[in-house]
Each structure stands twice: as structure tokens, then as C-alpha cells.
Amino acid sequence: MVLLSSGKRGASWKVMRTNEDLTAGGVANEIVGVRVSTTRRSAASTPVLLPLSIRLDFLHLRYSMAMEITQVLLNAQVVDGTVRKHAEESLEQFWEQNFPSYVFSLAGELVNEEKPVESRKLAGVLLKNALDAKEQHRKFEYVKRWLSLDVGVKNQVKTFLLQTLSSPVQDARSTASQVIAKVAGIELPQKQWPELIMSLLSNIHLVPPHAKQATLETLGYICEEVSPDVVHQDQVNKILTAVVQGMNALEANNNVRLAATRALYNALGFAHANFNNDMERDYIMRVVCEATLSADVKIRQAAFECLVAISSTYYEKLSPYIKDIFSITAKAVKEDQEPVALQAMEFWSSICDEEIDILEEYGGEFSGDSEVPCFYFIKQALPALVPMLLETLLKQEEGQDQDEGAWNIAMAGGTCLGLVARTVGDDIVPLVMPFIQENIQQPDWRKREAATYAFGSILEGPSPDKLAPIVNIGLNFMLNALMTDPNSHVKDTTAWTLGRIFEFLHGSAMESPIITQGNSQQIVTVLLHSMKDAPNVAEKACGALYFLAQGYEDSGSSSPLTPYFQEIVQSLINVTHREDASESRLRTAAYETLNEVVRCSTDETAALVAQLIPVIMTELHKTMDPQTPSFDGGEKQSELQGLLCGCLQVIIQKLSSESTKYVVLQYADQIMGLFLRVFACRSATVHEEAMLAIGALAYATGPDFVKYMNDFYKYLEMGLQNYEEYQVCAVTVGVVGDVCRALEDKILPYCDGIMTQLLKDLSSDQLHRSVKPPIFSCFGDIALAIGDNFDKYFTYAMPMLQSAAELSSRTSATDDEILEYTNLLRNGILEAYSGILQGFKSSPKTQLLIPYSSHILQFIDSIYLEKDMDDAVMKTAIGVLGDLADTLGNNASTLIQQSLSSRDFLNECLSSTDPLIKESAEWARLTIGRVIAA
């Protein structure tokens, strides 16, 4: 069916198909006659074309599957559901049965000036959606299908697209720009369409303004689609020259200038060599800064967006320009329209992000060879920057607290102020306190709210020693304001600020506690009272209570909240029953806070926690009763089911100790019955929460969980097969591990099915890669549970582990994201090996492991020598080294002694500052020493 979906650049049509396995094969070769000559030409030469009308007429006559595409495209957009559905099915059938003709027809429709704008635009969007998809496996299929098309078909489609850039119809040009970029994203990495960029640049100064605008848009989209290493530096230079010239104040056409400015935003990632050249960088920065002063608001906004991107990409190059940029941004924040002012402020937020990251990574110590030193731009700008931000806090909008998606000058200013506080720490306090003191008691609600917002914004960053005296004075004032202030905006921000106080200045680490026996009752009373206030205020009060409870997590056997536990729990449940609980995320906040109150409670309140089980079960049962009316405000009952499953999970975990789990066992059958009914709901969120809760129940019930396996297994299998909602699949893999630990060898009857599905998951290119490391870990859980019975899976599991290990040890981590995934993969593989080795310990089948032991050692050697493993991998790897010695005994002795780096690796782990790594290394050293001595 054809669905209307909102994308980054506005509404777009997407065709969803049920059969995506058809290939275009040789069908494309049937498209003949559209070119005068079929002789082989160089890629750069221009095809000799028949007139457009003849080519399109020929297309319609040539194919038995061809349709009157214009009318079908128009019908796909009509209000009449029957007509629209028939058109959608026709397009879907056309796609599946004749893909070459489908893309050819769409491109022909897009380029034809005689066709209606509506059909042309949809043709372009459908063409774009035939080349790209959000899901990686589908995107891979689309790329493969396009690359397999006949060269002649692809060349003709690309010719149509390039011709459309000159169309007088803006929608057609814009859509063609995006489609060209998608094709470029596929072909340029394959060294195809090498002439594209030069053909776009060659006539950029010769075409009318509308075509120049479309060309610049296209260049920008291409830069967004492809990696910088795909485009040669000579072409990058020419792109940047064309773009910067288009941005120049001498460019008379504002549409061209706007397109050029937006193109520069996308091209900045390609400009590293240019930013290393002082003259070129100066010119680019001058043009960008000039564009921030344009008379056109869209150009000014786009120029500030460029500055934001430059601040994060080229932070280390900003010193010569920072004073001028401050002047420009300050003027924009004070005087310009909101979209521009927001971007001007975002520049300083981005600088804060950069400096926070640098200071966290380097600890504030920079040597001459530091890769990215901190220039302390924020600290230097502080005396002028903070007053500017404080002034923005007074520009609130009525109703902003009720609108979850609200974002305005005041909110952006507070966010930036918070980042500044994190960047400079104590230095911000004396600059903000006068503003707070001057405004906190003013009759004008805007001033009271701004002062409160400023106070809350600076609570993260400065030291507790600096803030504690101020908070001790202000806490009572805040509590009174939350109870008595006549303005809802002020109460909303006050509750939020209290939450920030409890989050950052409350807990066992505080030397001088903010919350004492003297004020704890007042705090609880005020928060519970505020949970009856307007939904937005009540939601913030729930958040404050959440952090209040969290601060007592490590309080030991007794918590100051124990006397109020029952009252708190009852108040939170009352909140979930409010008629307006669906507003401002109030019901969700109440359940999340209830979970945290339970999680951080002590044994003193275990009996009260137990009383919650039937209460929450009753609530969950109500959601499945067809007689229960649905909630107002469009809140889906499935969302409530997810919240309730999450609540039961926390309660079960809390009562899973030996002294209290008898309570869980009393209700286990009823709870499991409810969870199984929840799976009838089709919501991914509910399945995820129910799975997590079942994992907790398996842990609590232990071997007794086996009685639920026959009914539960089909849902376990469904979860492992859920590639589309991969988070559900990942959670299900984790639950398999929970069930294995609970059942131990009683899981054996289900292992064939589970292992078969896990192996399928690993082999699938449709499953998100993030699920694969936990699957390897799950192999270890299964092996630990069933011991040497795992030998029947060796033929399949061990080669897969081996190939994954070789891949992860060879991976060159080009960025932090790839390195993080590589380490997750390594850790999953090592956990699999650890579980298998431990599962086979003392078994007569231990000899089966010997052929794989040398590879396991080579894997550990290789990742040690790479020097890029994180602490988790290091701990698991040294543990596996010990497991090898422990399980294989003398058979491992020689291998370990011959290892390239085992001794160095062990010594490095023994000297680690991480206590967990050191503990694992001590055990490994003793085990290896015992084996070698023997």
C-alpha cells in the first residue's frame, strides 16, 4: 500500500511491498529502441536520445505490463479509498513484476513537463523510495537491485533526472535533486557515474537561477549521502568553490543563495583539507558570517546552522573568529526572529558540548602533543555570555509547559546555561546568583520563573561545596513556592528544579546532606500534594520524587523514606487513575517513579512491596477486559500494559531474595498467565516489557519455571524471529539466558529449537547487527546450562564463533561507534567461549575442545596486540585464559606458554586499576600457574 509519511524534507510517499525477493535480472535488456545506437560508449559520453514524447510513447507500447502511469499516480492520491487502494496495488504489482520498466516510467513521468505536478512529484518520491529504505536489509536489497539493472536503463533514468533539474516546476526539481543523490549514494562508492559531479558543476554558471538552485541542492544532497573518501579532493575543491560563490552577497537570487548555504552545511564534512588552509578557511568563514547578516531570514538561519556544524567539526580552528562570532550571535539572540536566534544559541551549546567532551577525555591536562586541546572559549566568553543567556529566560511563551514538543528562546537559553555550568563549573555561580536574587520574588511571574529556571539550570557542573550553602537556603523557599505560587509555569519549573537538586546534590556521596530528619517530612508532603496539581506540575513532582528515592539507594538496611513508603505508593497509584493522567506523560512518570521507589526500598518495606503484586496484577487484568473503556487522550492500552509489566518486573526482582521470594512463588502462576495473555497484543513495547518481566520471574522461580515452558516457548521463538522490531529480539535473547540460568539442564528439550533459531539469526542480514553480540553470549549461557550436551551444536556454533572472532580481530576501528560495536562483538564471543569451557569442565568430552583451543588463544593474542579493547573485553578475555587452563589442564599448558602475549596480557591485567579485572587476573594467574606446575 502507499502510505504518507513525514520525512526530513517534508511529506513523502512510501510504497510498502509484500514480496521483495524478485530480482530485475535480464528484464532490463528488453528495453530496446529508446536509443538510436546500442554500441558501447565511454561512461562519460552522452547517449543519443530520441525525442522525449517518442521515448515515453514507446515505453507504453512496448510493455504488456506497462500502465497509464500518470492516472495511476494521480489515483494514488485521491480521497476515495477504493480508487486509491486499486492504484496502490497497481503500483506495487508494477514494481514487483517489472522493476526496470517501473523506474523508467517514474523517471519519464518526472521529467515530462506536460504532466501534472502532483503525478510528477509522487513519481519522484516513489523513485527515491525504490532506491533507499530505513531498514538496513531492505536498503541492501534495493541497492543490489539497482546495480543489477541494465546499464542502458540506468543511464536513461539518470539522464531524465539531470534534465529535470532545469524544470520550471520547483517540486519536480527538488525531488529530482534528492533522487540523484540517492543514485549517487549507490553508484559513486562503486566507481560508477564518475562524470556526475563535473557535469553538475560544468554548467552551474550558464543555467537560469532556478536550475542553478536545483544544482546546488543536488550537490548538497550528494554530500549528505556519500562518504568524503568517495569524492576526490579536486572535486571537493570545485564543489566548495561553487557553493561558496553561490552564498556570496553578490548573488542576487535569494533562492540560489539559500540553496548554496544549505549545500555548504552538508559539504562541511568534506572540507578538512580546506579548513587546514588558512586562506581558504578565512574565505569560507567570511562568507558564512556575511550570510548571517542577510536580509532573508531563511538564509540567516541556514548560515547559523553552518556555524553550528563548523563549531563541532572544526572546533580547533575557531580561535581567530570567536570574537566576531560572539558579536554576531549576541545580536541575533537579542534582535532576530526566533528560528535564527535559536541557531545562534545552538552555536554556544555546541561549543559547550565540544569542551565538555575534551575536558572529560583529557581531564583538563593538555600537553603539546594533545590531539585536540581545549581553547576554553566558554570560560573566556563567560562575562558576556551568561548575561545574554539570562536575558533569554524572560522570553517564555504562555502554555509552553503543556506542550511536550515546545522549544523556544527561553528553553534554549536555559539548556545552554546548563551546558555552560557543566563546562566551567564553579565559575558560573557568582554570575547567576544576582539574577536569581533579584527576580525570585518579583510580582511578574516571568521573572520568578526565569530565576527558578536559572537556579535549576546551574545545579549540574559546580561542586557540591559551592552549591550546598545556596541550596540549603533556597530549598525551603522552593518547597513553599511549589505549594503556594499562583502561577502554573512557576510551579512547573520549581518542581523541575527540586528534581535537579535531588538528582545532583542528594545521596550517600554527599558529605553534608541536603535532606535531613528536619525537612524530609516537609519534602515528601509537598511533593505528594503537588502530584494532585495540573498534569504538567504533577509530572515534574513525580520526577522529583523519583530522584529523592534514588538518592537513598545505598542507604543500607534503613531508609529515611520508609515511614512514608505506603503513603508514597498509594499517592502514585492514585495519580495513575487520574482522568487527565494521559496528559504530559503523567501516568508514565507515576509508574516510573513507583518502580524507582520500590527498587530503592529496603527490607523494612518488603511486606508492603508484596502487597503491590495483586494491585498491579488487577490493573493489568483490567487492560485485557473488553468491557474496560479505553483511556482518554488517545493513550493506547498497550502502552499501559507495558508500564504494568515493567512495574511487575521491578517488584519481582525486589522480592527475589531467599527470604522474600516465597511471595512471588504464591502468585507466579497468575503472573505468568497474565504475561502470556499480554503477548496477544501486537505492540513491540509490550512484548519487550513482558519478556523482561518473564526473565525476572524465571530468576525468582528457578527450576520451577519449567512448568511454563510449553506455553511460553512459542512466544520465545516468535521473539527470536522478530527481525523488524529488533529490540524485542535482543530482549528475547537475554531472556533465553535468564531461563537457562533458572532451568539449567531442564532447558535441554527446548535447545534444538532455540539453537536453530539463534544460528539463523546470526546468518541473517535482515537482523540488526546490535543483536548479534548478545546471541554469542547466549551460546555461553546455553552451554553452561546443559554442559557437555552442547557438543551436538559444535559443528554449527564453533565455526561461526571462529569466523566472527577472526572478523572482530581484523576490524580496523575508524570511529568510536565501530570500535564500540567491535568490542561488544568480541565480548559476546569471549563470553560464549567462557560458557562452553566452563560447561565442559570435568566432562569426559573435554577432548572435543582441544582442536579449538589454539584458535581461542590466537583470538586473545590478536585483540591484545590491537590495543583497543575496553575494560569489559579485557576482564572477559583474561577470564577465558583462566577457563582454558581450568578446563583443559595439561592440554592447555603448552599452548599458553607458546602464546605470543599471554604473559604480557596477564601482567597488564594484574596491574589494572579496575578491581574486577584484577580479581579475574589473580584467579587466572593461580589457575595457569597450577596447570603449568603440574
Coordinates of N, CA and C in Angstrom, one line a residue, residues 146-147 158 180-197 200 222-223 225-227 229-232 235 239 270:
W146 N 19.2 -2.1 -7.9 CA 19.6 -1.0 -8.8 C 20.9 -1.3 -9.6
L147 N 21.8 -1.8 -8.9 CA 23.1 -2.1 -9.5 C 23.0 -3.2 -10.6
K158 N 19.0 8.3 -15.3 CA 19.9 9.3 -14.8 C 19.8 10.6 -15.7
I180 N 18.7 12.0 -7.5 CA 20.1 12.0 -8.0 C 21.0 11.6 -6.9
A181 N 20.8 12.2 -5.7 CA 21.7 12.0 -4.6 C 21.6 10.5 -4.1
K182 N 20.4 10.0 -4.2 CA 20.3 8.5 -3.8 C 21.0 7.6 -4.8
V183 N 20.9 8.0 -6.1 CA 21.6 7.2 -7.1 C 23.1 7.3 -6.9
A184 N 23.6 8.6 -6.6 CA 25.0 8.8 -6.3 C 25.5 8.1 -5.1
G185 N 24.6 8.0 -4.1 CA 25.0 7.2 -2.9 C 25.2 5.8 -3.2
I186 N 24.6 5.3 -4.2 CA 24.7 3.8 -4.6 C 25.9 3.7 -5.5
E187 N 26.0 4.6 -6.5 CA 27.0 4.4 -7.6 C 28.4 4.9 -7.4
L188 N 28.5 6.1 -6.7 CA 29.8 6.6 -6.6 C 30.8 5.7 -5.8
P189 N 30.3 5.1 -4.7 CA 31.2 4.1 -4.0 C 31.6 3.0 -4.8
Q190 N 30.8 2.7 -5.9 CA 31.1 1.6 -6.8 C 32.0 2.0 -8.0
K191 N 32.4 3.3 -7.9 CA 33.2 3.9 -9.0 C 32.4 4.0 -10.3
Q192 N 31.1 4.1 -10.1 CA 30.2 4.4 -11.3 C 29.7 5.8 -11.3
W193 N 29.2 6.3 -12.4 CA 28.8 7.6 -12.6 C 29.9 8.6 -12.2
P194 N 31.1 8.4 -12.7 CA 32.2 9.3 -12.3 C 32.0 10.8 -12.8
E195 N 31.3 10.9 -13.9 CA 31.1 12.2 -14.5 C 30.1 13.1 -13.8
L196 N 29.3 12.5 -12.9 CA 28.2 13.2 -12.3 C 28.6 14.6 -11.7
I197 N 29.5 14.7 -10.8 CA 29.8 15.9 -10.1 C 30.3 17.0 -11.1
L200 N 27.5 18.4 -13.1 CA 26.7 19.3 -12.4 C 27.4 20.7 -12.3
I222 N 24.1 15.2 -2.3 CA 25.1 14.2 -2.6 C 26.1 14.2 -1.5
C223 N 26.5 15.3 -1.0 CA 27.4 15.4 0.2 C 26.8 14.7 1.4
E225 N 24.7 12.2 1.3 CA 24.6 10.8 1.0 C 25.9 10.0 1.0
V226 N 27.0 10.6 0.5 CA 28.2 9.8 0.3 C 29.2 10.1 1.3
S227 N 30.2 9.2 1.5 CA 31.3 9.4 2.4 C 32.3 10.3 1.8
D229 N 35.4 10.2 1.6 CA 36.5 9.5 0.9 C 36.1 9.0 -0.5
V230 N 34.8 9.2 -0.9 CA 34.4 8.7 -2.2 C 34.6 9.8 -3.2
V231 N 34.7 11.1 -2.8 CA 34.9 12.2 -3.7 C 36.4 12.7 -3.7
H232 N 37.0 12.8 -4.9 CA 38.3 13.2 -5.0 C 38.5 14.7 -4.5
Q235 N 37.6 17.5 -6.8 CA 36.2 17.7 -7.0 C 35.6 18.4 -5.7
I239 N 33.4 21.8 -5.7 CA 32.1 21.8 -5.1 C 32.1 23.0 -4.1
F270 N 33.4 17.4 4.1 CA 34.3 17.1 3.0 C 35.5 18.1 3.0

